[in-house]
Coordinates of C-alpha atoms in Angstrom, one line a residue:
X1 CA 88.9 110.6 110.0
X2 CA 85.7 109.3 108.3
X3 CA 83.5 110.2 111.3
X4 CA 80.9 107.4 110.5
X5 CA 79.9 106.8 114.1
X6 CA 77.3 107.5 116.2
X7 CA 76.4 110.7 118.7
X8 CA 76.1 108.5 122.2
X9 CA 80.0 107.0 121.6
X10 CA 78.7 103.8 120.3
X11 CA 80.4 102.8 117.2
X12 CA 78.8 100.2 116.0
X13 CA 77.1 102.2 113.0
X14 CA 77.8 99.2 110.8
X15 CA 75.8 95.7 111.4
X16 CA 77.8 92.5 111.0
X17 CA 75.5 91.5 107.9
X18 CA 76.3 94.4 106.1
X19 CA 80.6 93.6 104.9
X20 CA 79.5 94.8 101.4
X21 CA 78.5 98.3 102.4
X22 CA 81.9 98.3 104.5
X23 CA 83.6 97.3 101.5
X24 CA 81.9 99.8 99.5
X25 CA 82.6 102.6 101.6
X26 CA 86.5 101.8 101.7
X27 CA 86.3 101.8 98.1
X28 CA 85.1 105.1 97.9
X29 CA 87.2 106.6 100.3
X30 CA 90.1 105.0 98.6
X31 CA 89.3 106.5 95.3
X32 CA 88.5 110.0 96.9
X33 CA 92.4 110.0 98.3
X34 CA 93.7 108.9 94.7
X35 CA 91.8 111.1 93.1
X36 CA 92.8 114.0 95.4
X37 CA 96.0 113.0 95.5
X38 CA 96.5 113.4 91.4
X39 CA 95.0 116.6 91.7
X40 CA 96.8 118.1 93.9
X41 CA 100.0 116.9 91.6
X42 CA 98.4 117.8 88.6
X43 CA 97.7 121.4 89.7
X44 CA 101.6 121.1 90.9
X45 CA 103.3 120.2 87.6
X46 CA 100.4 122.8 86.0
X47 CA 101.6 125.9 88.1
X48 CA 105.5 124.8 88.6
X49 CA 106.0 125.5 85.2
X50 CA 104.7 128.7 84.6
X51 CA 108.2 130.5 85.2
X52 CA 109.5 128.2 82.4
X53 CA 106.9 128.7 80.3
X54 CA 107.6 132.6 80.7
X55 CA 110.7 132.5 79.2
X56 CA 109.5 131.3 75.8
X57 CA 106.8 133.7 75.2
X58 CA 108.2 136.6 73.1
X59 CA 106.8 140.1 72.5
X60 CA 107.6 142.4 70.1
X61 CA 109.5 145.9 71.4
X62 CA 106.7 148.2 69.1
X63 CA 103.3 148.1 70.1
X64 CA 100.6 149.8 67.7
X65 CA 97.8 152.2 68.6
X66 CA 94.8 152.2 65.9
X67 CA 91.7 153.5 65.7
X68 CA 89.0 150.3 64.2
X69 CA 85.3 151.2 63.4
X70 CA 85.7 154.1 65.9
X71 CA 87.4 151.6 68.7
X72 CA 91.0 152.3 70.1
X73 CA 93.0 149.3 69.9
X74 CA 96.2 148.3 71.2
X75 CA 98.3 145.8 69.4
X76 CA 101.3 144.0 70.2
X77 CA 102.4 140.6 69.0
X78 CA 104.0 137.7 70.8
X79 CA 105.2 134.4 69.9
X80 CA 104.9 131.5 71.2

């Protein structure tokens, strides 16, 4: 629910004059629903191919330990 209504039970928060605020509202809640409703399948599609995606990234089996300007690195390459 909305919950546009008021505290005593009485419902009538909308006057009979005001159809375009009614409209307006509608629209807005309408476009909230849509726009939630793509996110949420967005974020879906994003995240159910992850485990896919894991399979095509390749590392190499050696890895490399150097020492850079008095920094330890660790290097490995992947591919993509």
């Amino acid at each position: 629910t909305v919950g546009y209504g008021l505290p005593n039970g009485d419902n009538h928060f909308f006057e009979e004059e005001c159809g375009s605020l009614q409209f307006l509202i509608y629209c807005q809640m309408a476009w909230s629903m849509l726009f939630n409703a793509f996110l949420l399948a967005f974020l879906y599609a994003r995240f159910g191919r992850s485990e896919a995606r894991s399979n095509q990234v390749i590392n190499s089996r050696k890895a490399l330990v150097s020492c850079v300007d008095g920094q330890v690195r660790f290097q490995v390459r992947l591919f993509d």
